[in-house]
Amino acid sequence: MKKNTIKWRIFKYNLIIIFMLLALVAIIFNVAIRMYMEKDTLSQLNKIALRVEETTLKKGPRFLQKSGDAAEHDPPPPPNITETESNNSENSNNELIRFYFMLDRTLKESLSVINADYILFDSDKKRIIPSQEEFFKISDDLLSKIENEVEKSKNSTNETYLNFTLSGVKYIAIIKPVSLKNSFGLGWIVIYSNLQKISHLLMVINILLFIIIIFSAIIIVVFSSNISKKISAPFSSLNQHIRDIAERNFGNKINIVVDDELQDFVNNINIMSEKLETYDKAQKTFLQNVSHEFRTPIMSIQSYAEGIKYDVVDKNAAADIIIDESKRLTHLVEDLLYLSRLDAIEENYRYDNLDFNELINSCVERMNGIAIKNNIKINTIACCNEIIIYADEEKLARAITNIISNCIRYAKSLVEIRWSIVDKNKVKLIITDDGPGFEPNEISNIFERFYKGKKGNFGLGLSISKNVIERLNGSIMAENTNSGARFIIELPLDGGVK
């Protein structure tokens, strides 16, 4: 997978989030389970201590009073002790051993994950233990630690909780003072346990958690990789399509299933491709038409110039033709330059408040000489005394003049111009002629560049008119009537009406 790609970024961020979540889950789980285990262990140890205390106080008088001489602090019997006394001492020691085993059984009755054990101290802080100490032996460090804690709590009536570590092993203990609860010399009961079993259980849980996390991470990584591929797949297809557009292959549309967020993007690319295809065709047609329009007068000028040179044509007639073709070329170049300026973004429109009635009358006066020459009458019908619009006078006048000129070219005897207010915010201008009208296949193309009718000149006039009117936020359309052709122009009315 390459870096600096959307697929890699999605995959990378997913991995970071996944491992952060897994690490957070592992840490929180470990802390929570450890706190719970320690709390539960302390609760279990407390229950065991209560059971041991209850058993000790209940059964202690029977055993401990008889075995007091066998306690660890009592001196050994003298050498001349009698056989009866020796037997009594042995019996007392056996009773104490029985008592210790009974306490062991009491500890084992509580089901727990801890290994609980106990130590008994008399009221003088002396450990009570049978003579067979090897059966009840504990480490010196642990005994010393507990004895120190018992010494600290000698005068206390409250039980003490201990949590300490010896030789790398954690311990937890409860010291319960019971001297005030009995009369047979028992001072303290210490219940303690090492936490090795709990630590082992936590280690097993962590191993299982680690295996689960690794397995989950593998599944999520595979899933994230597939998701990133699915997300980036449309972009790869779009890149290929855009590359085709760059190579001027405009005809192919994008037909892929994408999410709603990308659907508009795909639609816009398809629209752009269609428009580029249309523009490309128009450019090719434009170049073909321009070359044709230029070739004809240039060839005519060249032919008559050669005729003058070789004295094969009348010089005056040839000169007139050369002058007319030169004027035709000049008009063609002017129209092309004007149209290219209109298409340019930097072309400035000088907006001003205009009297629409005066603008139309000025256009009619400009075209009236041509109309009279062709025996055409121009009628104007205004709806109001004064209509103020906000537009560029020079460009709008040229657009309207081009349309009037087109109508004069095809009219039989009459061109009618009328205008009115519609929707209180638009002025509607209608220019009609009584000519033959448009051919059925012409209406959709008459505003295209270099599209000429039977009597057309260059096919640029109506294209210029459409460009100007649309740049002025207006609209233009053409249609046939029962008596000829009709142009309908609508422009926004920003100035006012009087």
Short mmCIF file of C-alpha atoms in Angstrom, two decimals:
data_model
loop_
_atom_site.label_atom_id
_atom_site.label_comp_id
_atom_site.label_asym_id
_atom_site.label_seq_id
_atom_site.Cartn_x
_atom_site.Cartn_y
_atom_site.Cartn_z
CA MET A 1 0.00 0.00 0.00
CA LYS A 2 1.54 3.31 -1.12
CA LYS A 3 1.96 6.19 1.29
CA ASN A 4 0.42 9.62 0.69
CA THR A 5 -2.79 8.00 -0.58
CA ILE A 6 -6.31 8.23 0.81
CA LYS A 7 -6.36 4.46 1.27
CA TRP A 8 -3.17 4.56 3.34
CA ARG A 9 -4.39 7.50 5.44
CA ILE A 10 -7.70 5.81 6.20
CA PHE A 11 -5.92 2.56 7.02
CA LYS A 12 -3.31 4.35 9.17
CA TYR A 13 -5.83 6.36 11.18
CA ASN A 14 -7.98 3.28 11.69
CA LEU A 15 -4.96 1.36 12.97
CA ILE A 16 -4.03 4.16 15.38
CA ILE A 17 -7.57 4.38 16.73
CA ILE A 18 -7.87 0.59 16.98
CA PHE A 19 -4.61 0.11 18.90
CA MET A 20 -5.37 3.07 21.15
CA LEU A 21 -8.77 1.60 21.97
CA LEU A 22 -7.32 -1.87 22.53
CA ALA A 23 -4.57 -0.50 24.77
CA LEU A 24 -7.09 1.58 26.69
CA VAL A 25 -9.37 -1.44 27.11
CA ALA A 26 -6.44 -3.56 28.31
CA ILE A 27 -5.27 -0.96 30.83
CA ILE A 28 -8.75 -0.21 32.17
CA PHE A 29 -9.58 -3.92 32.37
CA ASN A 30 -6.33 -4.68 34.22
CA VAL A 31 -6.82 -1.86 36.71
CA ALA A 32 -10.47 -2.74 37.25
CA ILE A 33 -9.88 -6.49 37.65
CA ARG A 34 -6.95 -5.90 40.00
CA MET A 35 -8.97 -3.53 42.16
CA TYR A 36 -11.86 -5.95 42.17
CA MET A 37 -9.65 -8.93 43.05
CA GLU A 38 -7.91 -7.07 45.87
CA LYS A 39 -11.23 -5.87 47.25
CA ASP A 40 -12.76 -9.33 46.92
CA THR A 41 -9.67 -10.93 48.49
CA LEU A 42 -9.89 -8.60 51.46
CA SER A 43 -13.59 -9.35 51.79
CA GLN A 44 -12.92 -13.11 51.69
CA LEU A 45 -10.08 -12.80 54.17
CA ASN A 46 -12.33 -10.82 56.48
CA LYS A 47 -15.00 -13.55 56.32
CA ILE A 48 -12.38 -16.19 57.07
CA ALA A 49 -11.09 -14.13 59.99
CA LEU A 50 -14.59 -13.89 61.43
CA ARG A 51 -15.04 -17.67 61.15
CA VAL A 52 -11.66 -18.32 62.73
CA GLU A 53 -12.40 -15.84 65.51
CA GLU A 54 -15.76 -17.42 66.13
CA THR A 55 -14.27 -20.95 66.21
CA THR A 56 -11.36 -19.87 68.38
CA LEU A 57 -13.50 -18.11 70.97
CA LYS A 58 -16.00 -20.95 70.99
CA LYS A 59 -13.62 -23.92 71.07
CA GLY A 60 -10.57 -22.22 72.60
CA PRO A 61 -11.44 -22.67 76.27
CA ARG A 62 -11.64 -26.40 75.76
CA PHE A 63 -8.19 -26.71 74.19
CA LEU A 64 -6.08 -23.69 75.06
CA GLN A 65 -6.61 -23.79 78.84
CA LYS A 66 -5.53 -27.43 78.94
CA SER A 67 -2.55 -26.78 76.74
CA GLY A 68 -1.31 -23.57 78.26
CA ASP A 69 1.81 -25.29 79.57
CA ALA A 70 2.60 -26.47 76.08
CA ALA A 71 2.72 -23.02 74.65
CA GLU A 72 5.88 -21.82 73.03
CA HIS A 73 6.64 -19.45 75.90
CA ASP A 74 6.47 -22.03 78.68
CA PRO A 75 9.75 -23.47 79.92
CA PRO A 76 10.46 -27.13 79.26
CA PRO A 77 9.76 -29.61 82.10
CA PRO A 78 12.63 -30.21 84.53
CA PRO A 79 14.73 -33.38 84.24
CA ASN A 80 13.18 -34.98 87.32
CA ILE A 81 9.64 -34.63 86.06
CA THR A 82 7.43 -37.55 86.88
CA GLU A 83 5.95 -39.85 84.28
CA THR A 84 2.40 -38.65 85.08
CA GLU A 85 3.31 -35.01 84.59
CA SER A 86 5.05 -35.87 81.36
CA ASN A 87 1.95 -37.64 80.14
CA ASN A 88 -0.22 -34.66 81.07
CA SER A 89 2.10 -32.32 79.16
CA GLU A 90 1.98 -34.59 76.13
CA ASN A 91 -1.81 -34.74 76.31
CA SER A 92 -2.00 -30.94 76.47
CA ASN A 93 0.25 -30.62 73.43
CA ASN A 94 -1.91 -33.09 71.56
CA GLU A 95 -4.97 -31.05 72.45
CA LEU A 96 -3.33 -27.92 71.02
CA ILE A 97 -2.43 -29.79 67.85
CA ARG A 98 -6.04 -30.91 67.55
CA PHE A 99 -7.14 -27.32 67.97
CA TYR A 100 -4.78 -26.11 65.23
CA PHE A 101 -6.02 -28.75 62.83
CA MET A 102 -9.58 -27.81 63.67
CA LEU A 103 -8.77 -24.19 62.73
CA ASP A 104 -7.19 -25.44 59.51
CA ARG A 105 -10.42 -27.23 58.70
CA THR A 106 -12.31 -24.04 59.45
CA LEU A 107 -10.14 -22.17 56.94
CA LYS A 108 -10.69 -24.81 54.26
CA GLU A 109 -14.48 -24.67 54.66
CA SER A 110 -14.51 -21.24 52.98
CA LEU A 111 -14.19 -21.61 49.24
CA SER A 112 -11.75 -18.95 48.09
CA VAL A 113 -9.01 -18.22 45.58
CA ILE A 114 -6.70 -17.25 48.45
CA ASN A 115 -4.44 -19.50 50.53
CA ALA A 116 -5.32 -18.32 54.03
CA ASP A 117 -3.34 -19.23 57.15
CA TYR A 118 -3.33 -18.01 60.75
CA ILE A 119 -1.15 -17.26 63.76
CA LEU A 120 -2.32 -17.10 67.38
CA PHE A 121 -0.74 -14.81 69.96
CA ASP A 122 -1.43 -14.76 73.67
CA SER A 123 -1.98 -11.61 75.67
CA ASP A 124 1.79 -11.23 76.16
CA LYS A 125 2.45 -11.18 72.42
CA LYS A 126 3.84 -14.67 72.50
CA ARG A 127 3.00 -17.00 69.66
CA ILE A 128 0.91 -20.00 70.67
CA ILE A 129 2.16 -23.07 68.86
CA PRO A 130 2.44 -26.80 69.56
CA SER A 131 5.82 -28.34 70.19
CA GLN A 132 5.73 -29.90 66.68
CA GLU A 133 6.54 -26.55 65.18
CA GLU A 134 7.72 -28.01 61.90
CA PHE A 135 4.08 -28.64 60.97
CA PHE A 136 3.17 -24.99 61.55
CA LYS A 137 6.42 -23.27 60.60
CA ILE A 138 6.37 -19.96 58.69
CA SER A 139 9.25 -17.87 57.32
CA ASP A 140 11.17 -15.75 59.78
CA ASP A 141 10.67 -12.57 57.72
CA LEU A 142 6.91 -13.06 57.63
CA LEU A 143 6.75 -13.87 61.36
CA SER A 144 8.90 -10.85 62.19
CA LYS A 145 6.71 -8.57 60.07
CA ILE A 146 3.52 -9.83 61.72
CA GLU A 147 5.01 -9.67 65.23
CA ASN A 148 6.01 -6.03 64.62
CA GLU A 149 2.50 -5.19 63.53
CA VAL A 150 1.06 -7.01 66.54
CA GLU A 151 3.39 -5.00 68.76
CA LYS A 152 2.09 -1.79 67.21
CA SER A 153 -1.52 -2.83 67.81
CA LYS A 154 -0.97 -4.19 71.32
CA ASN A 155 -3.16 -1.64 73.02
CA SER A 156 -5.61 -1.32 70.14
CA THR A 157 -9.08 -2.78 70.15
CA ASN A 158 -9.60 -2.36 66.39
CA GLU A 159 -8.58 -4.90 63.81
CA THR A 160 -5.75 -3.93 61.45
CA TYR A 161 -5.40 -4.63 57.72
CA LEU A 162 -1.96 -5.18 56.24
CA ASN A 163 -0.83 -5.19 52.62
CA PHE A 164 2.90 -5.79 52.16
CA THR A 165 5.50 -7.53 50.00
CA LEU A 166 8.22 -9.89 51.19
CA SER A 167 10.84 -11.42 48.88
CA GLY A 168 8.79 -10.41 45.84
CA VAL A 169 5.62 -12.06 47.19
CA LYS A 170 2.58 -9.95 48.05
CA TYR A 171 0.72 -10.62 51.29
CA ILE A 172 -2.49 -9.45 52.82
CA ALA A 173 -3.31 -9.90 56.52
CA ILE A 174 -5.89 -9.08 59.19
CA ILE A 175 -4.86 -8.65 62.81
CA LYS A 176 -7.84 -9.09 65.13
CA PRO A 177 -7.38 -8.25 68.85
CA VAL A 178 -9.51 -10.65 70.94
CA SER A 179 -8.04 -10.27 74.43
CA LEU A 180 -11.19 -8.54 75.64
CA LYS A 181 -13.40 -11.27 74.21
CA ASN A 182 -11.96 -14.24 76.12
CA SER A 183 -10.59 -15.21 79.56
CA PHE A 184 -8.23 -17.99 78.55
CA GLY A 185 -5.24 -15.84 77.50
CA LEU A 186 -5.75 -15.49 73.74
CA GLY A 187 -4.58 -12.00 72.65
CA TRP A 188 -4.56 -11.76 68.86
CA ILE A 189 -5.65 -13.78 65.87
CA VAL A 190 -3.71 -13.06 62.67
CA ILE A 191 -5.19 -14.32 59.39
CA TYR A 192 -2.84 -13.86 56.43
CA SER A 193 -2.52 -15.03 52.84
CA ASN A 194 -0.09 -14.61 49.99
CA LEU A 195 -1.48 -13.37 46.69
CA GLN A 196 0.49 -15.69 44.43
CA LYS A 197 -2.63 -17.53 43.36
CA ILE A 198 -4.35 -14.24 42.53
CA SER A 199 -1.28 -13.00 40.67
CA HIS A 200 -1.23 -16.23 38.69
CA LEU A 201 -4.94 -15.84 37.96
CA LEU A 202 -4.34 -12.24 36.78
CA MET A 203 -1.48 -13.42 34.59
CA VAL A 204 -3.74 -16.06 32.99
CA ILE A 205 -6.46 -13.44 32.49
CA ASN A 206 -3.92 -11.06 30.89
CA ILE A 207 -2.68 -13.80 28.58
CA LEU A 208 -6.24 -14.56 27.51
CA LEU A 209 -6.94 -10.84 27.12
CA PHE A 210 -3.77 -10.41 25.04
CA ILE A 211 -4.79 -13.31 22.77
CA ILE A 212 -8.27 -11.83 22.38
CA ILE A 213 -6.81 -8.38 21.61
CA ILE A 214 -4.38 -9.79 19.02
CA PHE A 215 -7.14 -11.81 17.38
CA SER A 216 -9.48 -8.80 17.40
CA ALA A 217 -6.73 -6.57 16.02
CA ILE A 218 -6.10 -8.96 13.12
CA ILE A 219 -9.81 -9.06 12.28
CA ILE A 220 -10.13 -5.27 12.56
CA VAL A 221 -7.00 -4.69 10.46
CA VAL A 222 -8.39 -6.91 7.68
CA PHE A 223 -11.76 -5.19 7.96
CA SER A 224 -10.15 -1.72 7.96
CA SER A 225 -8.06 -2.61 4.92
CA ASN A 226 -11.16 -3.73 3.01
CA ILE A 227 -13.05 -0.60 4.07
CA SER A 228 -10.19 1.67 2.97
CA LYS A 229 -10.05 -0.11 -0.39
CA LYS A 230 -13.80 0.30 -0.88
CA ILE A 231 -13.61 3.99 0.04
CA SER A 232 -10.66 4.68 -2.25
CA ALA A 233 -11.90 2.54 -5.17
CA PRO A 234 -14.27 5.24 -6.54
CA PHE A 235 -11.40 7.74 -6.51
CA SER A 236 -9.24 5.40 -8.56
CA SER A 237 -12.04 5.07 -11.10
CA LEU A 238 -12.56 8.84 -11.10
CA ASN A 239 -8.84 9.39 -11.66
CA GLN A 240 -8.93 7.11 -14.69
CA HIS A 241 -11.98 8.91 -16.06
CA ILE A 242 -10.38 12.34 -15.53
CA ARG A 243 -7.23 11.05 -17.24
CA ASP A 244 -9.40 10.06 -20.22
CA ILE A 245 -10.89 13.55 -20.24
CA ALA A 246 -7.38 15.02 -20.24
CA GLU A 247 -6.71 12.93 -23.37
CA ARG A 248 -9.87 14.40 -24.98
CA ASN A 249 -11.94 11.24 -24.63
CA PHE A 250 -15.14 12.93 -23.52
CA GLY A 251 -17.72 10.36 -24.49
CA ASN A 252 -17.40 7.91 -21.57
CA LYS A 253 -19.65 8.46 -18.57
CA ILE A 254 -18.87 7.33 -15.04
CA ASN A 255 -21.18 4.46 -14.19
CA ILE A 256 -20.05 3.34 -10.74
CA VAL A 257 -21.99 2.90 -7.52
CA VAL A 258 -20.86 5.54 -4.99
CA ASP A 259 -22.10 6.93 -1.70
CA ASP A 260 -24.35 9.97 -1.57
CA GLU A 261 -21.43 12.24 -0.63
CA LEU A 262 -19.69 11.42 -3.94
CA GLN A 263 -22.77 11.20 -6.14
CA ASP A 264 -22.88 14.96 -6.80
CA PHE A 265 -19.15 14.89 -7.53
CA VAL A 266 -19.60 12.07 -10.07
CA ASN A 267 -22.60 13.82 -11.65
CA ASN A 268 -20.64 17.06 -11.98
CA ILE A 269 -17.75 15.24 -13.65
CA ASN A 270 -20.20 13.65 -16.11
CA ILE A 271 -21.74 17.06 -16.79
CA MET A 272 -18.28 18.57 -17.22
CA SER A 273 -17.37 15.78 -19.63
CA GLU A 274 -20.51 16.39 -21.69
CA LYS A 275 -19.89 20.13 -21.79
CA LEU A 276 -16.27 19.64 -22.76
CA GLU A 277 -17.35 17.27 -25.50
CA THR A 278 -19.86 19.84 -26.74
CA TYR A 279 -17.27 22.59 -26.50
CA ASP A 280 -14.70 20.48 -28.31
CA LYS A 281 -17.12 19.80 -31.14
CA ALA A 282 -18.07 23.46 -31.24
CA GLN A 283 -14.41 24.46 -31.41
CA LYS A 284 -13.80 22.07 -34.27
CA THR A 285 -16.88 23.34 -36.07
CA PHE A 286 -15.84 26.90 -35.31
CA LEU A 287 -12.38 26.38 -36.80
CA GLN A 288 -13.85 24.69 -39.85
CA ASN A 289 -16.37 27.49 -40.35
CA VAL A 290 -13.82 30.22 -39.75
CA SER A 291 -11.43 28.68 -42.23
CA HIS A 292 -14.27 28.41 -44.73
CA GLU A 293 -15.47 31.98 -44.14
CA PHE A 294 -11.97 33.32 -44.53
CA ARG A 295 -11.02 31.12 -47.45
CA THR A 296 -13.82 32.34 -49.73
CA PRO A 297 -13.08 36.11 -49.68
CA ILE A 298 -9.31 35.51 -49.62
CA MET A 299 -9.52 33.28 -52.69
CA SER A 300 -11.75 35.87 -54.39
CA ILE A 301 -9.30 38.68 -53.60
CA GLN A 302 -6.37 36.56 -54.79
CA SER A 303 -8.13 35.60 -58.03
CA TYR A 304 -9.11 39.13 -58.97
CA ALA A 305 -5.70 40.46 -57.99
CA GLU A 306 -4.07 37.93 -60.33
CA GLY A 307 -6.62 38.86 -63.00
CA ILE A 308 -5.60 42.52 -62.70
CA LYS A 309 -1.94 41.56 -62.89
CA TYR A 310 -2.35 39.51 -66.04
CA ASP A 311 -4.99 41.85 -67.59
CA VAL A 312 -7.62 39.13 -67.86
CA VAL A 313 -10.38 41.00 -66.01
CA ASP A 314 -11.75 44.50 -65.95
CA LYS A 315 -9.67 46.43 -63.44
CA ASN A 316 -12.51 48.61 -62.10
CA ALA A 317 -14.86 45.65 -61.59
CA ALA A 318 -12.10 43.60 -60.01
CA ALA A 319 -11.17 46.47 -57.69
CA ASP A 320 -14.80 46.83 -56.55
CA ILE A 321 -14.99 43.10 -55.80
CA ILE A 322 -11.68 43.21 -53.92
CA ILE A 323 -12.93 46.18 -51.85
CA ASP A 324 -16.25 44.40 -51.03
CA GLU A 325 -14.49 41.19 -50.04
CA SER A 326 -12.04 43.18 -47.91
CA LYS A 327 -14.95 44.88 -46.12
CA ARG A 328 -16.55 41.47 -45.64
CA LEU A 329 -13.32 40.17 -44.11
CA THR A 330 -13.13 43.24 -41.89
CA HIS A 331 -16.69 42.72 -40.57
CA LEU A 332 -16.00 39.05 -40.03
CA VAL A 333 -12.82 39.75 -38.05
CA GLU A 334 -14.58 42.45 -36.00
CA ASP A 335 -17.44 40.10 -35.12
CA LEU A 336 -15.01 37.32 -34.17
CA LEU A 337 -12.99 39.66 -31.98
CA TYR A 338 -16.14 41.05 -30.37
CA LEU A 339 -17.48 37.57 -29.69
CA SER A 340 -14.13 36.44 -28.21
CA ARG A 341 -14.15 39.48 -25.91
CA LEU A 342 -17.67 38.61 -24.78
CA ASP A 343 -16.52 35.08 -23.97
CA ALA A 344 -13.53 36.35 -22.01
CA ILE A 345 -14.00 36.59 -18.26
CA GLU A 346 -12.15 39.90 -18.12
CA GLU A 347 -14.57 41.61 -20.52
CA ASN A 348 -16.06 44.55 -18.61
CA TYR A 349 -19.74 45.45 -18.68
CA ARG A 350 -20.46 49.09 -17.96
CA TYR A 351 -23.84 49.05 -16.24
CA ASP A 352 -26.00 52.16 -16.07
CA ASN A 353 -29.65 53.17 -15.78
CA LEU A 354 -31.08 53.22 -19.32
CA ASP A 355 -34.37 54.42 -20.76
CA PHE A 356 -35.51 51.26 -22.56
CA ASN A 357 -37.86 53.21 -24.88
CA GLU A 358 -35.05 55.46 -26.06
CA LEU A 359 -32.73 52.45 -26.51
CA ILE A 360 -35.23 50.68 -28.80
CA ASN A 361 -35.94 53.85 -30.79
CA SER A 362 -32.20 54.41 -31.25
CA CYS A 363 -31.79 50.85 -32.58
CA VAL A 364 -34.73 51.32 -34.95
CA GLU A 365 -33.34 54.59 -36.29
CA ARG A 366 -29.97 52.90 -36.89
CA MET A 367 -31.59 50.09 -38.91
CA ASN A 368 -34.29 52.17 -40.58
CA GLY A 369 -32.11 53.06 -43.60
CA ILE A 370 -31.49 49.37 -44.40
CA ALA A 371 -35.20 48.63 -43.88
CA ILE A 372 -36.28 51.40 -46.29
CA LYS A 373 -33.73 50.19 -48.84
CA ASN A 374 -35.36 46.72 -48.68
CA ASN A 375 -38.93 48.15 -48.66
CA ILE A 376 -39.48 46.99 -45.07
CA LYS A 377 -41.49 48.94 -42.54
CA ILE A 378 -40.61 48.85 -38.82
CA ASN A 379 -43.44 49.38 -36.32
CA THR A 380 -42.84 49.93 -32.57
CA ILE A 381 -45.44 49.49 -29.83
CA ALA A 382 -44.49 50.66 -26.32
CA CYS A 383 -46.45 49.87 -23.17
CA CYS A 384 -45.26 52.75 -20.99
CA ASN A 385 -43.91 56.26 -21.28
CA GLU A 386 -40.65 55.36 -19.59
CA ILE A 387 -39.00 52.08 -18.59
CA ILE A 388 -35.69 52.19 -16.74
CA ILE A 389 -33.40 49.18 -16.87
CA TYR A 390 -29.90 48.60 -15.53
CA ALA A 391 -27.61 47.32 -18.29
CA ASP A 392 -24.67 47.99 -20.62
CA GLU A 393 -26.05 50.32 -23.33
CA GLU A 394 -23.50 49.60 -26.07
CA LYS A 395 -23.68 45.80 -25.79
CA LEU A 396 -27.46 45.62 -25.39
CA ALA A 397 -27.98 47.95 -28.35
CA ARG A 398 -25.74 45.76 -30.51
CA ALA A 399 -27.63 42.61 -29.46
CA ILE A 400 -31.03 44.12 -30.31
CA THR A 401 -29.71 45.60 -33.58
CA ASN A 402 -28.44 42.18 -34.69
CA ILE A 403 -31.90 40.69 -34.16
CA ILE A 404 -33.66 43.55 -36.01
CA SER A 405 -31.16 43.17 -38.85
CA ASN A 406 -31.89 39.44 -39.03
CA CYS A 407 -35.65 40.10 -39.19
CA ILE A 408 -35.20 42.74 -41.93
CA ARG A 409 -33.19 40.23 -43.98
CA TYR A 410 -36.06 37.71 -44.06
CA ALA A 411 -39.16 39.96 -43.80
CA LYS A 412 -41.48 40.56 -46.74
CA SER A 413 -42.75 44.00 -45.78
CA LEU A 414 -43.05 44.38 -42.00
CA VAL A 415 -41.02 44.09 -38.80
CA GLU A 416 -42.92 44.70 -35.57
CA ILE A 417 -41.29 45.51 -32.22
CA ARG A 418 -43.34 45.58 -29.02
CA TRP A 419 -42.40 45.51 -25.36
CA SER A 420 -44.25 45.22 -22.06
CA ILE A 421 -43.75 44.60 -18.34
CA VAL A 422 -44.19 41.07 -16.99
CA ASP A 423 -44.14 39.86 -13.38
CA LYS A 424 -43.50 43.50 -12.32
CA ASN A 425 -39.74 42.90 -12.48
CA LYS A 426 -39.05 42.07 -16.14
CA VAL A 427 -39.37 43.76 -19.46
CA LYS A 428 -40.41 41.52 -22.35
CA LEU A 429 -39.31 42.51 -25.86
CA ILE A 430 -40.92 40.78 -28.88
CA ILE A 431 -39.54 41.26 -32.41
CA THR A 432 -41.47 39.62 -35.26
CA ASP A 433 -41.31 39.61 -39.04
CA ASP A 434 -43.69 38.49 -41.78
CA GLY A 435 -41.14 36.32 -43.53
CA PRO A 436 -41.14 32.56 -44.16
CA GLY A 437 -40.12 31.71 -40.59
CA PHE A 438 -37.60 29.11 -39.49
CA GLU A 439 -37.13 25.69 -40.91
CA PRO A 440 -38.04 22.98 -38.34
CA ASN A 441 -34.40 21.98 -37.91
CA GLU A 442 -33.14 25.57 -37.59
CA ILE A 443 -34.74 26.74 -34.34
CA SER A 444 -32.42 24.70 -32.10
CA ASN A 445 -29.30 25.91 -33.93
CA ILE A 446 -29.88 29.53 -34.90
CA PHE A 447 -27.94 30.88 -31.90
CA GLU A 448 -24.93 28.66 -32.62
CA ARG A 449 -21.83 30.28 -34.04
CA PHE A 450 -21.48 30.21 -37.84
CA TYR A 451 -24.91 28.67 -38.26
CA LYS A 452 -26.42 30.50 -41.21
CA GLY A 453 -29.84 30.43 -42.76
CA LYS A 454 -30.43 30.76 -46.45
CA LYS A 455 -29.80 34.53 -46.40
CA GLY A 456 -27.32 34.63 -43.52
CA ASN A 457 -23.98 36.41 -43.64
CA PHE A 458 -21.52 34.92 -41.14
CA GLY A 459 -23.71 33.21 -38.55
CA LEU A 460 -22.28 35.33 -35.71
CA GLY A 461 -24.91 38.04 -35.15
CA LEU A 462 -27.46 35.95 -33.25
CA SER A 463 -24.69 34.21 -31.30
CA ILE A 464 -23.46 37.64 -30.15
CA SER A 465 -27.01 38.65 -29.17
CA LYS A 466 -27.53 35.49 -27.10
CA ASN A 467 -24.17 35.92 -25.35
CA VAL A 468 -24.86 39.54 -24.39
CA ILE A 469 -28.43 39.00 -23.20
CA GLU A 470 -27.48 36.02 -21.02
CA ARG A 471 -24.56 37.97 -19.53
CA LEU A 472 -27.13 40.66 -18.61
CA ASN A 473 -29.11 37.95 -16.70
CA GLY A 474 -31.74 37.85 -19.40
CA SER A 475 -33.07 35.17 -21.76
CA ILE A 476 -33.75 34.89 -25.49
CA MET A 477 -35.69 32.40 -27.56
CA ALA A 478 -37.00 32.07 -31.13
CA GLU A 479 -40.16 30.51 -32.51
CA ASN A 480 -42.38 30.42 -35.56
CA THR A 481 -45.73 32.19 -35.82
CA ASN A 482 -48.52 31.92 -38.35
CA SER A 483 -47.03 34.83 -40.27
CA GLY A 484 -43.27 34.54 -39.78
CA ALA A 485 -40.52 34.36 -37.12
CA ARG A 486 -40.57 35.73 -33.59
CA PHE A 487 -37.79 36.55 -31.13
CA ILE A 488 -38.67 36.90 -27.44
CA ILE A 489 -36.24 38.64 -25.07
CA GLU A 490 -36.69 39.04 -21.31
CA LEU A 491 -34.48 41.33 -19.24
CA PRO A 492 -34.52 42.10 -15.51
CA LEU A 493 -36.21 45.40 -14.64
CA ASP A 494 -33.99 46.93 -11.96
CA GLY A 495 -34.61 50.61 -12.61
CA GLY A 496 -38.36 51.14 -12.57
CA VAL A 497 -41.46 51.99 -14.65
CA LYS A 498 -43.26 55.29 -15.23
#
